[in-house]
Structures are given as structure tokens and as C-alpha cells.
PDB file of C-alpha atoms and ligand atoms in Angstrom:
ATOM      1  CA  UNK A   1     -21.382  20.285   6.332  1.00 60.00           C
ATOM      2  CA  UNK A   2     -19.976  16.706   6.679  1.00 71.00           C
ATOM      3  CA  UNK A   3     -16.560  16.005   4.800  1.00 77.00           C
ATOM      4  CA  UNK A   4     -17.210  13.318   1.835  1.00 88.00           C
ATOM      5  CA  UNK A   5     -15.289  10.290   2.754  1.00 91.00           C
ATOM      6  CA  UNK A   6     -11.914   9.785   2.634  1.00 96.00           C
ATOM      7  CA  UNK A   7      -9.927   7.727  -0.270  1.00 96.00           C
ATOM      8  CA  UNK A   8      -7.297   5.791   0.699  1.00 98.00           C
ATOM      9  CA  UNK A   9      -4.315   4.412  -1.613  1.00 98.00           C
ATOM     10  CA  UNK A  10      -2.087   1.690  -1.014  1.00 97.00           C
ATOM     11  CA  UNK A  11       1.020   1.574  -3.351  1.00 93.00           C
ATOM     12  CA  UNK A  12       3.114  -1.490  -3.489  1.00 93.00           C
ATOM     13  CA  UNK A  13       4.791  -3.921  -6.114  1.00 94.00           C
ATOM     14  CA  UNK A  14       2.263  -6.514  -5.466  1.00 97.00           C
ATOM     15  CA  UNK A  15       4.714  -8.964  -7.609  1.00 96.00           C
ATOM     16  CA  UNK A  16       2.207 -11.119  -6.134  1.00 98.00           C
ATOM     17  CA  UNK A  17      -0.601  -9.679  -4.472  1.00 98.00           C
ATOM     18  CA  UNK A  18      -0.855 -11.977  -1.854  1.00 98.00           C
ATOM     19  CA  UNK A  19      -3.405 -12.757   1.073  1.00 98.00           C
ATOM     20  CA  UNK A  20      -0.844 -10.395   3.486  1.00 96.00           C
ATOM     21  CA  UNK A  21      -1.764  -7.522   1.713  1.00 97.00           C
ATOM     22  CA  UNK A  22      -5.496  -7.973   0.956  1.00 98.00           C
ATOM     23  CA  UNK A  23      -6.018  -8.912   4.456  1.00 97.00           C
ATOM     24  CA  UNK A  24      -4.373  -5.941   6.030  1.00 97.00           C
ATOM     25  CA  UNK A  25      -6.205  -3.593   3.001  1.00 97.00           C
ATOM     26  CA  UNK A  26      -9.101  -5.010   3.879  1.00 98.00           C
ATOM     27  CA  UNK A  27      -8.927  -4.297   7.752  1.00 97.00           C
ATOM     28  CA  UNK A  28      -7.854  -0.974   6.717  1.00 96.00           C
ATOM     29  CA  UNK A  29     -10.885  -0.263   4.765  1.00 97.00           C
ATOM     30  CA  UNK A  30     -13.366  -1.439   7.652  1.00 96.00           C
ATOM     31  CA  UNK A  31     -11.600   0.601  10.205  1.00 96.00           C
ATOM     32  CA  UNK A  32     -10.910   3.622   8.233  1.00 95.00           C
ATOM     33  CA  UNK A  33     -14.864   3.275   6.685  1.00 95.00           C
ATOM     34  CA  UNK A  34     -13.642   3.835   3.143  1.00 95.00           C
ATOM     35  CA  UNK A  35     -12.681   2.313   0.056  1.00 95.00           C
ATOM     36  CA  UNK A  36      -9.206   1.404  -0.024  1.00 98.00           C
ATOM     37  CA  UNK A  37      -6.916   1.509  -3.421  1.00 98.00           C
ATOM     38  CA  UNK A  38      -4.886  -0.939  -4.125  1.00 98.00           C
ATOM     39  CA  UNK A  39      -2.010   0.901  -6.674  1.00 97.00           C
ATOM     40  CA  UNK A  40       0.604  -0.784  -8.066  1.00 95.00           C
ATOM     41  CA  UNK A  41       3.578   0.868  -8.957  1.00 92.00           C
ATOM     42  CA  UNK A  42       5.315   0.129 -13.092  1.00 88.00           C
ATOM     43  CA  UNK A  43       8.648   1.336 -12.040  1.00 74.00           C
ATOM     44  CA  UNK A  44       9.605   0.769  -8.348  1.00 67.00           C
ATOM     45  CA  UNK A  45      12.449   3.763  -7.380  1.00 72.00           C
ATOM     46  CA  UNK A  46      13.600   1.828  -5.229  1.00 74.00           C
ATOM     47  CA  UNK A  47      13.538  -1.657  -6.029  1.00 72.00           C
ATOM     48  CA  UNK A  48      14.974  -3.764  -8.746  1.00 74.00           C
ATOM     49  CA  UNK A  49      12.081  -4.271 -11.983  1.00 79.00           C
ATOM     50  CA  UNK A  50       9.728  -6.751 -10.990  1.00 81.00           C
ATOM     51  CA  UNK A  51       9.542  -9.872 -11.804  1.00 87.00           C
ATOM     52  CA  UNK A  52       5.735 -10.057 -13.244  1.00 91.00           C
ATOM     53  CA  UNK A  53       4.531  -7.528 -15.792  1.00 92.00           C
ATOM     54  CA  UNK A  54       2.547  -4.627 -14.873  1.00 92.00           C
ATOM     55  CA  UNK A  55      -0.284  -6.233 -17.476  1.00 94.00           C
ATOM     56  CA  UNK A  56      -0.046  -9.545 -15.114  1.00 96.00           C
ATOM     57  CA  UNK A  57       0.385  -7.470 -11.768  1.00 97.00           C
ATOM     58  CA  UNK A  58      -2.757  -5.836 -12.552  1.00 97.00           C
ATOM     59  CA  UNK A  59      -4.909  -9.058 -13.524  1.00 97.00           C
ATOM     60  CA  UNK A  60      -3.726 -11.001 -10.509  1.00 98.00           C
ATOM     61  CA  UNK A  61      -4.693  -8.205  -8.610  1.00 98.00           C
ATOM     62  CA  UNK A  62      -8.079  -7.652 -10.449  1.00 98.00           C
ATOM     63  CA  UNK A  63      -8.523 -11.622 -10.222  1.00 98.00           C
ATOM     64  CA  UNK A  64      -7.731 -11.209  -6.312  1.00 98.00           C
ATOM     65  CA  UNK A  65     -10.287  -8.247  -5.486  1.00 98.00           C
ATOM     66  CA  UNK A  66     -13.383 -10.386  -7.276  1.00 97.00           C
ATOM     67  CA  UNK A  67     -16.496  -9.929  -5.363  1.00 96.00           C
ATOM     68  CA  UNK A  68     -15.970  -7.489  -3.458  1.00 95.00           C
ATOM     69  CA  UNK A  69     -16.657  -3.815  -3.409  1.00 94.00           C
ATOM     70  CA  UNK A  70     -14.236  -2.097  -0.253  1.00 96.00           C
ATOM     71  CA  UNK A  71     -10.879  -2.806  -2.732  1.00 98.00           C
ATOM     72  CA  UNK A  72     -10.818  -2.074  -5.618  1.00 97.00           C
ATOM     73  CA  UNK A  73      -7.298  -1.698  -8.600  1.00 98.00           C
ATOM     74  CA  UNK A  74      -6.228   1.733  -9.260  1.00 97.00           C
ATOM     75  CA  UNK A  75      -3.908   1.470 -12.242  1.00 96.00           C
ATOM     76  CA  UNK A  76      -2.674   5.020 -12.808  1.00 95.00           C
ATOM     77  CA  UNK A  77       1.132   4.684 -11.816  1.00 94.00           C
ATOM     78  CA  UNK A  78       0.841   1.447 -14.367  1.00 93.00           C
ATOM     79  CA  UNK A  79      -0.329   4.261 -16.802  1.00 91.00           C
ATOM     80  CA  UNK A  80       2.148   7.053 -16.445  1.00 86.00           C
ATOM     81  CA  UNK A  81       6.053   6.264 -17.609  1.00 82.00           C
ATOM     82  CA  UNK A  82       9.344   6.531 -15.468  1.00 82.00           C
ATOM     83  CA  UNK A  83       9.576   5.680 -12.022  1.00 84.00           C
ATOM     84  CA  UNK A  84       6.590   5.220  -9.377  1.00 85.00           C
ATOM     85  CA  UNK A  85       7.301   8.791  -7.159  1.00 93.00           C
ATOM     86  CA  UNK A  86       4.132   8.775  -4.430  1.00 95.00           C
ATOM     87  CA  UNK A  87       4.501  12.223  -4.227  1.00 96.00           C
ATOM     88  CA  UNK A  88       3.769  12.843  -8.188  1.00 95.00           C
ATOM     89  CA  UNK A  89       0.826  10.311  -7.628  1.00 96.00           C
ATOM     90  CA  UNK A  90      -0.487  12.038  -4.715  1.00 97.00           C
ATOM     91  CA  UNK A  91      -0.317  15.253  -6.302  1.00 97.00           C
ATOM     92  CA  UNK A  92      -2.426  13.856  -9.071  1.00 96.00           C
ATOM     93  CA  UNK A  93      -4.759  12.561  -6.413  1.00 97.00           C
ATOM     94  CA  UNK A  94      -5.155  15.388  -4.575  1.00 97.00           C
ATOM     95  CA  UNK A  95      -5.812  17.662  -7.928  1.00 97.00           C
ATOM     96  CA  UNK A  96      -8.833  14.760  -8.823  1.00 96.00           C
ATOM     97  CA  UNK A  97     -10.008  15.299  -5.283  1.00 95.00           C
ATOM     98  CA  UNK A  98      -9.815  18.816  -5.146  1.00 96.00           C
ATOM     99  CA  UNK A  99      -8.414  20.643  -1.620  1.00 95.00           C
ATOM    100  CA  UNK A 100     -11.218  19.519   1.104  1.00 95.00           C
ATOM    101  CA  UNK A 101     -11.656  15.561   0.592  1.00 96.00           C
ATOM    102  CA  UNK A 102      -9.582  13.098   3.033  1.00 97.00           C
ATOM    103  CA  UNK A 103      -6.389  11.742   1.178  1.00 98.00           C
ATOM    104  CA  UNK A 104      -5.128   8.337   3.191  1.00 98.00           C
ATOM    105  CA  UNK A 105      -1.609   6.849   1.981  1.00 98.00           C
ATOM    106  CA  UNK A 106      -1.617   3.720   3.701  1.00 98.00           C
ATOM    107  CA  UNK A 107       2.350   1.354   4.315  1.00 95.00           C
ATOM    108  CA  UNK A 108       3.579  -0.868   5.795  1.00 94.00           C
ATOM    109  CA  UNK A 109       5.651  -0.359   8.671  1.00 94.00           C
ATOM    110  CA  UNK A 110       8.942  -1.655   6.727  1.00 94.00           C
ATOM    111  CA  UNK A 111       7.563   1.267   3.783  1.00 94.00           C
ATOM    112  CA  UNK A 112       6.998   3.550   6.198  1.00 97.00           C
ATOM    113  CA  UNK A 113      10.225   3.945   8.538  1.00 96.00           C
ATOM    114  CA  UNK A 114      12.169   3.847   4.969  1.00 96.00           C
ATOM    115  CA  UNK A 115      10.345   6.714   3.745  1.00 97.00           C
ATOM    116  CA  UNK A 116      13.206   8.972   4.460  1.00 97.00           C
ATOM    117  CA  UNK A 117      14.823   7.391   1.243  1.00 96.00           C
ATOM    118  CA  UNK A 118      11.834   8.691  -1.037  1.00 95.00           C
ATOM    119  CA  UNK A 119      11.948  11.301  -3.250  1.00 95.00           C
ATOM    120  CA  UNK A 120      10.639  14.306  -2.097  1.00 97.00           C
ATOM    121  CA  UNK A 121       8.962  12.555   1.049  1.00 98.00           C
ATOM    122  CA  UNK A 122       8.708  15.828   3.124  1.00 97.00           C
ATOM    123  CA  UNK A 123       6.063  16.847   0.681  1.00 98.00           C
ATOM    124  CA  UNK A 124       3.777  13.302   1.518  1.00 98.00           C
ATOM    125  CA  UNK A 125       2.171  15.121   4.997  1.00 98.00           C
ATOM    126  CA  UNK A 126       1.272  18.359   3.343  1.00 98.00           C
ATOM    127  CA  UNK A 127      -1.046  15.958   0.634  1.00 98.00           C
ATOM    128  CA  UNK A 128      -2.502  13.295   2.460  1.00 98.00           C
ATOM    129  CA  UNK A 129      -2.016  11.718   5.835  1.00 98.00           C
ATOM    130  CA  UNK A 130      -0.605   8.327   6.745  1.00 98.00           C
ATOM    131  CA  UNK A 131      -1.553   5.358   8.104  1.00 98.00           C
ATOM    132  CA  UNK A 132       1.095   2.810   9.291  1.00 97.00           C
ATOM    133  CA  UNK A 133       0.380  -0.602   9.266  1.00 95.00           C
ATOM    134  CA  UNK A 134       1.801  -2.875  11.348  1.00 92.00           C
ATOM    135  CA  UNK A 135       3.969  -5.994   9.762  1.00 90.00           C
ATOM    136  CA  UNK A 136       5.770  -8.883  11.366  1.00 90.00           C
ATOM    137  CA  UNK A 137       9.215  -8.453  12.784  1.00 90.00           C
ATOM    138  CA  UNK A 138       9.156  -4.718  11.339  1.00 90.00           C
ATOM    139  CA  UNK A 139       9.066  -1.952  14.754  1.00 92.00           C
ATOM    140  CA  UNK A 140       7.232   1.546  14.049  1.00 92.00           C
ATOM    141  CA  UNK A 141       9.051   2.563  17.277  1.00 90.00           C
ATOM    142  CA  UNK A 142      12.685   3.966  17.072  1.00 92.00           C
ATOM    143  CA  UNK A 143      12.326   5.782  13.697  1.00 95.00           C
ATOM    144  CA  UNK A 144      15.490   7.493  12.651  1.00 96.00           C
ATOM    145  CA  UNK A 145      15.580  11.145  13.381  1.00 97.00           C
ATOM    146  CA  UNK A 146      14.665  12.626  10.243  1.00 97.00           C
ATOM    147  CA  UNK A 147      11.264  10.598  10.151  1.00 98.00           C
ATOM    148  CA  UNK A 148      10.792  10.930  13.857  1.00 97.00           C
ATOM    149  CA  UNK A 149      11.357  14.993  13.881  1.00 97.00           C
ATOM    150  CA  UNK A 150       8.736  14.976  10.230  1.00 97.00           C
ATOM    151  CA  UNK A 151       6.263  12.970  12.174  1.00 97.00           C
ATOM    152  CA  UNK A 152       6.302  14.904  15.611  1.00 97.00           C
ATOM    153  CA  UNK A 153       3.096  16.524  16.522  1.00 97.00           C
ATOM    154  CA  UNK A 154       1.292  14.607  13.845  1.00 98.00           C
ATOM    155  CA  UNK A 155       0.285  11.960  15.063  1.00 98.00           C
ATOM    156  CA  UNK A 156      -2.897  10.436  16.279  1.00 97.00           C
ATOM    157  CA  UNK A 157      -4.988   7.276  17.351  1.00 96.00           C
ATOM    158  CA  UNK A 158      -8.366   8.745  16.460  1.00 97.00           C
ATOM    159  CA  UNK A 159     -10.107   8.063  12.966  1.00 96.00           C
ATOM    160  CA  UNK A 160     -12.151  10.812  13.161  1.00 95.00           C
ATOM    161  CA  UNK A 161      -9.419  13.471  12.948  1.00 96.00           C
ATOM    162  CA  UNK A 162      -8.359  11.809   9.528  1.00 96.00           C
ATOM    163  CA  UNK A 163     -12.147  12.012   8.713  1.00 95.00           C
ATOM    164  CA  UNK A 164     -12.197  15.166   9.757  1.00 95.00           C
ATOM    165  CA  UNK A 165      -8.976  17.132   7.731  1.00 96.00           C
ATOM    166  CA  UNK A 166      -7.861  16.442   3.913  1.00 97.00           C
ATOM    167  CA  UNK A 167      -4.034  15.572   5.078  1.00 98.00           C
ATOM    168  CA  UNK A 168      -0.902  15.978   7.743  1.00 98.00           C
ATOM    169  CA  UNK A 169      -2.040  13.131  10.369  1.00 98.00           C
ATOM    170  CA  UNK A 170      -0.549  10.349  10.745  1.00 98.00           C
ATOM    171  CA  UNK A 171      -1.724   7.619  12.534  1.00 97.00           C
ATOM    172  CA  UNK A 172      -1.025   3.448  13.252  1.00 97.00           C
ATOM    173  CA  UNK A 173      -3.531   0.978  12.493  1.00 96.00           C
ATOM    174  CA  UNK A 174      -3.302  -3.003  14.011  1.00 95.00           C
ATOM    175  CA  UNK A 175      -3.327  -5.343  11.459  1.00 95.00           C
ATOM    176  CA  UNK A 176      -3.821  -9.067  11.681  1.00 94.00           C
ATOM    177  CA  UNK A 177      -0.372 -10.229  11.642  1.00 92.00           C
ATOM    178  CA  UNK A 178       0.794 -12.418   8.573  1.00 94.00           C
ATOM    179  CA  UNK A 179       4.088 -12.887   8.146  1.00 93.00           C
ATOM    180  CA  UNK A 180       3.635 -13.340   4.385  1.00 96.00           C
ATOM    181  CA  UNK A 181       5.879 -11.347   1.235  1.00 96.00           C
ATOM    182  CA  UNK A 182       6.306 -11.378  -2.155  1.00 97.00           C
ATOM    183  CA  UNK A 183       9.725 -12.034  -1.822  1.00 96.00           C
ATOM    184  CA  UNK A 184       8.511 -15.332   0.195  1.00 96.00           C
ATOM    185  CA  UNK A 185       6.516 -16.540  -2.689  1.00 98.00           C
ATOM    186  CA  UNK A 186       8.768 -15.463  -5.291  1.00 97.00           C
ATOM    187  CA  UNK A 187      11.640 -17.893  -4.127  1.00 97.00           C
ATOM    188  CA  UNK A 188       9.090 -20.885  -3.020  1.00 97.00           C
ATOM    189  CA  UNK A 189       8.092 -20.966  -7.343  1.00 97.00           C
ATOM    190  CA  UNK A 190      12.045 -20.490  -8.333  1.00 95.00           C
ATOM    191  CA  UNK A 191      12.662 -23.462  -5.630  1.00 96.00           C
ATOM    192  CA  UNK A 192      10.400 -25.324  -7.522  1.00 95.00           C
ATOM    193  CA  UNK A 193       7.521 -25.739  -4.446  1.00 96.00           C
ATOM    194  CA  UNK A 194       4.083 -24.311  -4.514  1.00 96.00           C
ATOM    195  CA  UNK A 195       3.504 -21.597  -2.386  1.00 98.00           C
ATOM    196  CA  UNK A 196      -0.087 -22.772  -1.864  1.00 98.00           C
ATOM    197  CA  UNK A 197      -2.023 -20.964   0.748  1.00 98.00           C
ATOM    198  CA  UNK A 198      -0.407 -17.758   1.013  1.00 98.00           C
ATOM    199  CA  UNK A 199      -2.548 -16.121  -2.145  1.00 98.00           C
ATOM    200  CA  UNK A 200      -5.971 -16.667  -3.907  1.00 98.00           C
ATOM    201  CA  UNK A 201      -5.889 -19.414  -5.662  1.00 98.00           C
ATOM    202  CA  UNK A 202      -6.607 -18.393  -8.937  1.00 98.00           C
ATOM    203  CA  UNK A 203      -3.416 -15.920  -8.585  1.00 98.00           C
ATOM    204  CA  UNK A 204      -1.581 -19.034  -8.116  1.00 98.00           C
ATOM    205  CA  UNK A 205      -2.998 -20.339 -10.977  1.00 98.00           C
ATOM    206  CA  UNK A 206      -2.254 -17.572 -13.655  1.00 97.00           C
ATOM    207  CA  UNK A 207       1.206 -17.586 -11.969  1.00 97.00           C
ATOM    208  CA  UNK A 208       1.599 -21.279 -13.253  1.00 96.00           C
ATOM    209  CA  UNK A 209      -0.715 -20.889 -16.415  1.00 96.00           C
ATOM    210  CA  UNK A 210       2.338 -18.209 -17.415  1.00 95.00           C
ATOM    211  CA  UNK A 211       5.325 -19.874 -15.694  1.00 94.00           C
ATOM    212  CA  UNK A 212       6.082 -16.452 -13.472  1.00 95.00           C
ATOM    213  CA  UNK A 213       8.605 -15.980 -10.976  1.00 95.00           C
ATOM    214  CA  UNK A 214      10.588 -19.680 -12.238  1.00 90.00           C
TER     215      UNK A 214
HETATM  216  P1  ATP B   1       8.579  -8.010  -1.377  1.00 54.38           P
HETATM  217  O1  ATP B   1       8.698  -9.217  -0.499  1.00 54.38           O
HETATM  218  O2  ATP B   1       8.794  -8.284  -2.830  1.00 54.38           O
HETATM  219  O3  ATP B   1       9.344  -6.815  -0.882  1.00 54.38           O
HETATM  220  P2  ATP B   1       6.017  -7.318  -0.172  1.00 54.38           P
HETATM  221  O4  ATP B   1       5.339  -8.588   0.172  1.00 54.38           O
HETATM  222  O5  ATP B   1       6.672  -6.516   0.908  1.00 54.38           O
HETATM  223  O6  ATP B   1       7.031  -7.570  -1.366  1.00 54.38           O
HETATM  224  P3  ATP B   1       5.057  -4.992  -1.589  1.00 54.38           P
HETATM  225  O7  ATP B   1       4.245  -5.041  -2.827  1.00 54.38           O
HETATM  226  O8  ATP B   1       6.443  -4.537  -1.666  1.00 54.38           O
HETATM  227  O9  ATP B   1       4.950  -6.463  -0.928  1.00 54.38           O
HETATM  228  O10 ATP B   1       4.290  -4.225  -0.448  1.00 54.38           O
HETATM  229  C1  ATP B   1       3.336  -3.232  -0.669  1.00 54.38           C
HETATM  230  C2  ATP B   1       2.940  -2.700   0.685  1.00 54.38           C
HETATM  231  O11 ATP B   1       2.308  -3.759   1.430  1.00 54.38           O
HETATM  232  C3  ATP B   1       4.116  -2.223   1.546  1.00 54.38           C
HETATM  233  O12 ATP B   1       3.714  -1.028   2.182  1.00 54.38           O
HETATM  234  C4  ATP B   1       4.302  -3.370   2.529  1.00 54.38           C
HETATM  235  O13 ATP B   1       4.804  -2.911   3.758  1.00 54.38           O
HETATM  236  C5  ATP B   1       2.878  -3.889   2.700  1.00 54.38           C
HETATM  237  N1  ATP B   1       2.812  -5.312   3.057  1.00 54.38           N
HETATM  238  C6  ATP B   1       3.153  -6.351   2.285  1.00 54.38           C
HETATM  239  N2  ATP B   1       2.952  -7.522   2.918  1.00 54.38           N
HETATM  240  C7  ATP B   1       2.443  -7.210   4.132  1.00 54.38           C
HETATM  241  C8  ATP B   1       2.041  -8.004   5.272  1.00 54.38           C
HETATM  242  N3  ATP B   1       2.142  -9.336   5.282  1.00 54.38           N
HETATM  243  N4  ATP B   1       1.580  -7.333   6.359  1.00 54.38           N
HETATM  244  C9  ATP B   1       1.524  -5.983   6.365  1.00 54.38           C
HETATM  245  N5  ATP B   1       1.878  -5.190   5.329  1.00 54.38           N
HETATM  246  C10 ATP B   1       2.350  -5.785   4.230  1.00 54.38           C
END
């Protein structure tokens, strides 16, 4: 009996979603052949509070995914108080799913070699697998030794063996590189410029119907 296709979740800040992340979801979702999640996260653990609301996080990225149907929101760390842990989200994930269904946790490569710093990370492999993605000036190579000894024997280059087992690969997926952050965007609107071109447009535009990020 074929495995029902996987899910895959991508967890971020997205204090702006902008066109860096929805391109690399969406080359995600066409390689992978699934729909991809786009999660934001209310309380970062490791991050200072964003600077948008999780109500205004979630309609720029609702206003960002419009006509389309591979991404879609999925607001339940926005729902649940305290921090953002993956692992509790996973959990939650993987008790919706139930034991047999392909879980994908999809990062960036600057997410993914700090993953040693997340709370109870050595758990993440046993619910879902991984998928690196690769990011501008960040290496996937050279992981410190904790990551690289968690990750050894894991990995692989072939889609199918994440189709084919509910979690514990991990695997690298090419992404159209675009050197583009929040963090880029953020201090462009408190310099006073417009970061114009680097996000949907109408994000942009509820960014300056609000006056975010000033
Ligand atoms: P900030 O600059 O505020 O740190 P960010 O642009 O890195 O934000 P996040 O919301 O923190 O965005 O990122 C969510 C996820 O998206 C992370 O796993 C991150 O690695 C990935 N990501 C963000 N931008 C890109 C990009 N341009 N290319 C590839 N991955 C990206």
C-alpha cells in the first residue's frame, strides 16, 4: 500500500515573509511533491520578540500565499502560549498524523547547523525528517560535532526514501539563491527607504498602511 503524502512544515519568524522564503518554500514543495506549511512561530526561543504582531505576521503571510494552493499558513504555534519549541509542535503534528504518514521539517541552512541550541533537538529525527535548505553565505558543510555525530548515517539525496518512511532522514535540497532576510527589510523601513522588491507588494503595503518595523 502506497504511503499518503508527506506534510512538510516550515517554522520561521517571517517578521516579514518575504519573496526569500516563499521562493525557496515553493521549490521545496515542487521537489518534495507536497504541500508545504508555512508556520510561524508567537514566541521565538531564541530570538528577541518580533517586531510585527503574530495577528499581522499571519495576514502578511495569508496576503503573500494568495492564489495558490502548494503553501498554505499553519497558525498553530500562533495559537498555543509560551515559547515556539519545534519539538512540542512536531509532537502535535505527528499525533494529528498518526505514526505512518511522512513528517518533513524543512530550515534553512543558518536554522539548521544552529539546531544544537534547540531545546530538546535530539528528539527532531525520531519525529520527522529534515530537509536543509541552502541560503547565501551560510555552509551546511563543517557542522559542529554534536550535529555532525546526530546526523551521521541519516542522510540522503533521494526523495523517495523521505516518501517512503514517516521520519529520521535527513536530506539537502538546492534552492534558488536569494540573499534576502527579514533582518534586511526590517532596517531598510527604520532607515527610512522602501525595501521594494524583496516582498509581495501588498505585504509592503500593510507594512506601511500600519507603520511596522519604523
Ligand atoms: P531574520 O533576518 O529576522 O533572522 P529571516 O529572513 O532569516 O529573518 P526567518 O523567519 O527567521 O527569516 O526564517 C525562517 C526560515 O527561513 C529559516 O529556516 C531561514 O533559514 C529560512 N530563510 C529565510 N530567508 C531565506 C532565504 N533567503 N533563503 C533560504 N532560506 C531562508
Amino acid at each position: 500500500m502506497e504511503r499518503p503524502a508527506p506534510v512538510a512544515v516550515f517554522g520561521g519568524t517571517f517578521d516579514p515573509i518575504h519573496f526569500g522564503h516563499l521562493r525557496v518554500a515553493w521549490e521545496v514543495s515542487e521537489q518534495l511533491d507536497c504541500e508545504v506549511r508555512l508556520m510561524p512561530s508567537a514566541q521565538p526561543p531564541h530570538r528577541s520578540a518580533p517586531g510585527g504582531s503574530a495577528a499581522d505576521r499571519a495576514a502578511m503571510i495569508e496576503m503573500a500565499l494568495a492564489g495558490q494552493g502548494r503553501l498554505r499558513l499553519d497558525r498553530r504555534e500562533l495559537e498555543r502560549t509560551g515559547p515556539s519549541y519545534s519539538v512540542d509542535t512536531l509532537l502535535e503534528l505527528r499525533e494529528e498524523l498518526g505514526p505512518d504518514r511522512p513528517l518533513i521539517f524543512v530550515l534553512g541552512a543558518d536554522a539548521f547547523r544552529a539546531l544544537p541550541a534547540w531545546h530538546r533537538w535530539q528528539e527532531l529525527t525520531g519525529l520527522a525528517h529534515l530537509v536543509a535548505m541552502t541560503r547565501p553565505r551560510q555552509r551546511l558543510d563543517k557542522l559542529e560535532p554534536d550535529l555532525h555525530n546526530a546526523m551521521a548515517g541519516r542522510w540522503t539525496g533521494l526523495v523517495e526514501r523521505l516518501r517512503g518512511e514517516p521520519a529520521g532522514r535527513v536530506m539537502v535540497i538546492r534552492v534558488t539563491p536569494l540573499a534576502i532576510s527579514s533582518s534586511l527589510i526590517r532596517a531598510s523601513l527604520a532607515e527610512g527607504r522602501l525595501p521594494r522588491y524583496l516582498l509581495p507588494q501588498p505585504v509592503l503595503d500593510h507594512i506601511q498602511a500600519r507603520g511596522l518595523y519604523r
